[in-house]
XYZ file of C-alpha atoms in Angstrom:
158
model
C 15.633 -17.469 1.664
C 16.515 -16.745 -1.984
C 18.455 -13.421 -1.944
C 17.718 -10.896 -4.885
C 19.548 -7.686 -5.573
C 17.388 -4.840 -4.479
C 18.105 -1.408 -6.349
C 17.634 1.663 -3.942
C 18.408 5.126 -3.703
C 20.818 6.474 -1.101
C 17.865 7.848 0.759
C 16.085 4.605 0.587
C 19.048 2.327 1.781
C 19.435 4.863 4.746
C 15.751 4.660 5.660
C 15.952 0.852 5.916
C 19.362 0.942 7.804
C 17.787 3.368 10.370
C 14.681 1.068 10.739
C 16.922 -1.965 11.178
C 18.934 -0.014 13.901
C 15.677 1.029 15.661
C 14.439 -2.593 15.650
C 17.878 -4.117 17.056
C 18.303 -1.164 19.804
C 14.987 -0.361 20.937
C 12.200 -2.841 19.732
C 14.242 -6.274 20.496
C 15.272 -5.107 24.045
C 11.582 -3.868 24.647
C 10.221 -7.408 23.805
C 12.661 -9.250 25.908
C 11.801 -7.257 28.630
C 8.094 -7.852 28.252
C 8.899 -11.647 27.869
C 11.002 -11.504 31.118
C 8.034 -9.717 32.919
C 5.533 -12.112 31.851
C 7.653 -15.252 32.907
C 7.894 -13.696 36.298
C 4.207 -14.011 36.599
C 4.212 -17.702 36.963
C 2.822 -20.656 35.162
C 3.607 -19.988 31.394
C 0.974 -22.717 30.277
C -1.797 -20.229 30.882
C 0.092 -17.054 30.527
C -1.544 -15.014 27.717
C 1.005 -12.171 28.006
C 3.923 -14.540 27.690
C 2.461 -16.136 24.521
C 1.592 -12.574 22.940
C 5.213 -11.342 23.838
C 6.914 -14.554 22.249
C 4.677 -14.128 19.119
C 5.689 -10.401 18.782
C 9.314 -11.512 19.231
C 8.991 -13.885 16.344
C 7.381 -11.292 14.117
C 10.166 -8.587 15.251
C 12.871 -11.212 14.332
C 11.382 -12.026 11.013
C 11.308 -8.431 10.101
C 14.892 -7.967 11.136
C 16.034 -10.923 9.294
C 14.190 -9.563 6.115
C 15.710 -6.138 6.527
C 19.097 -7.582 6.904
C 18.775 -9.551 3.860
C 17.618 -6.450 1.825
C 20.325 -4.243 3.217
C 22.992 -6.878 2.500
C 21.729 -7.327 -1.233
C 21.216 -3.530 -1.652
C 22.916 -1.708 -4.532
C 22.638 2.022 -4.605
C 21.603 3.599 -7.912
C 23.973 6.373 -9.146
C 21.213 9.103 -9.645
C 23.636 11.146 -11.922
C 23.812 8.403 -14.401
C 20.197 8.192 -15.154
C 19.099 8.630 -18.768
C 15.808 10.134 -19.521
C 15.560 9.007 -23.370
C 13.671 5.904 -22.306
C 11.830 5.119 -19.074
C 13.958 3.358 -16.387
C 13.941 2.894 -12.717
C 14.177 6.410 -10.712
C 12.673 8.166 -13.605
C 9.689 10.694 -13.137
C 7.067 9.832 -15.885
C 4.452 12.113 -16.684
C 1.443 10.345 -18.675
C -1.913 10.822 -19.987
C -4.590 8.320 -19.370
C -6.153 8.223 -23.127
C -9.447 7.149 -21.867
C -10.190 9.768 -19.078
C -7.585 12.442 -20.185
C -6.415 12.613 -16.720
C -2.566 13.351 -16.302
C -0.691 11.628 -13.743
C 2.981 11.608 -12.662
C 4.997 8.781 -11.166
C 8.737 8.174 -10.131
C 9.485 4.474 -10.708
C 11.269 3.065 -7.608
C 12.175 -0.344 -5.976
C 9.346 -2.297 -4.231
C 10.943 -1.189 -0.889
C 10.530 2.533 -1.639
C 6.972 2.419 -3.266
C 4.380 4.908 -1.750
C 1.690 6.054 -4.020
C 0.885 8.773 -1.579
C 4.283 10.346 -2.542
C 3.855 9.363 -6.106
C 6.362 6.504 -6.107
C 5.295 3.431 -8.184
C 7.033 -0.007 -7.682
C 8.946 -1.023 -10.517
C 7.204 -4.520 -10.413
C 3.674 -3.094 -10.869
C 2.026 -3.744 -14.430
C 1.965 0.118 -15.267
C 5.813 0.426 -14.358
C 6.605 -2.829 -16.441
C 4.681 -1.488 -19.567
C 6.382 1.832 -19.280
C 10.083 0.393 -19.076
C 12.157 1.183 -22.105
C 9.652 3.298 -23.701
C 10.071 6.873 -25.089
C 8.501 10.240 -24.818
C 5.457 10.322 -27.037
C 5.010 6.674 -26.945
C 1.481 5.128 -26.181
C 1.333 1.961 -23.954
C -1.307 -0.473 -23.322
C -1.392 -1.864 -19.603
C -3.670 -4.656 -18.393
C -4.884 -3.655 -14.864
C -7.377 -5.429 -12.657
C -10.234 -2.970 -13.989
C -9.393 -3.767 -17.627
C -7.091 -2.308 -20.296
C -5.476 1.220 -19.714
C -3.952 3.199 -22.530
C -1.206 5.754 -21.440
C 0.628 8.274 -23.474
C 4.006 9.176 -22.293
C 4.312 13.038 -22.024
C 7.508 13.521 -20.193
C 10.499 11.582 -18.858
C 12.580 13.317 -16.047
C 14.704 12.769 -12.971
């Protein structure tokens, strides 16, 4: 698996470490116990519980491996050094949709921290990519699935 550097906030990295710890210390032993219990029930060739537990174990191990890779390649962003002259990761960007007049606000974050309900937009999205490097007052055109979007950057903050 190719390793890529992942930029995270301190809180985002801690959340991943907490999840990894939970998977290793709680989920992994629980699945091992379920496999042992299913194995005790006899013939494994017709044991659906055993098959399900083994599949769950495989999925868990994949998730653990992915988290371990992400944590190993994480770089914590120093939030005190974030500039607000141009849009960059961890900036909060207030923008106006020039077509609808609606004003929206998003914080640009890494893929791992993205959560639209919390107003956290992944840096890899078309909107975030179009905003990067732009200044307050600039207008950007973004190609989205529903067509073209024209946004005016009203404010850049932390």
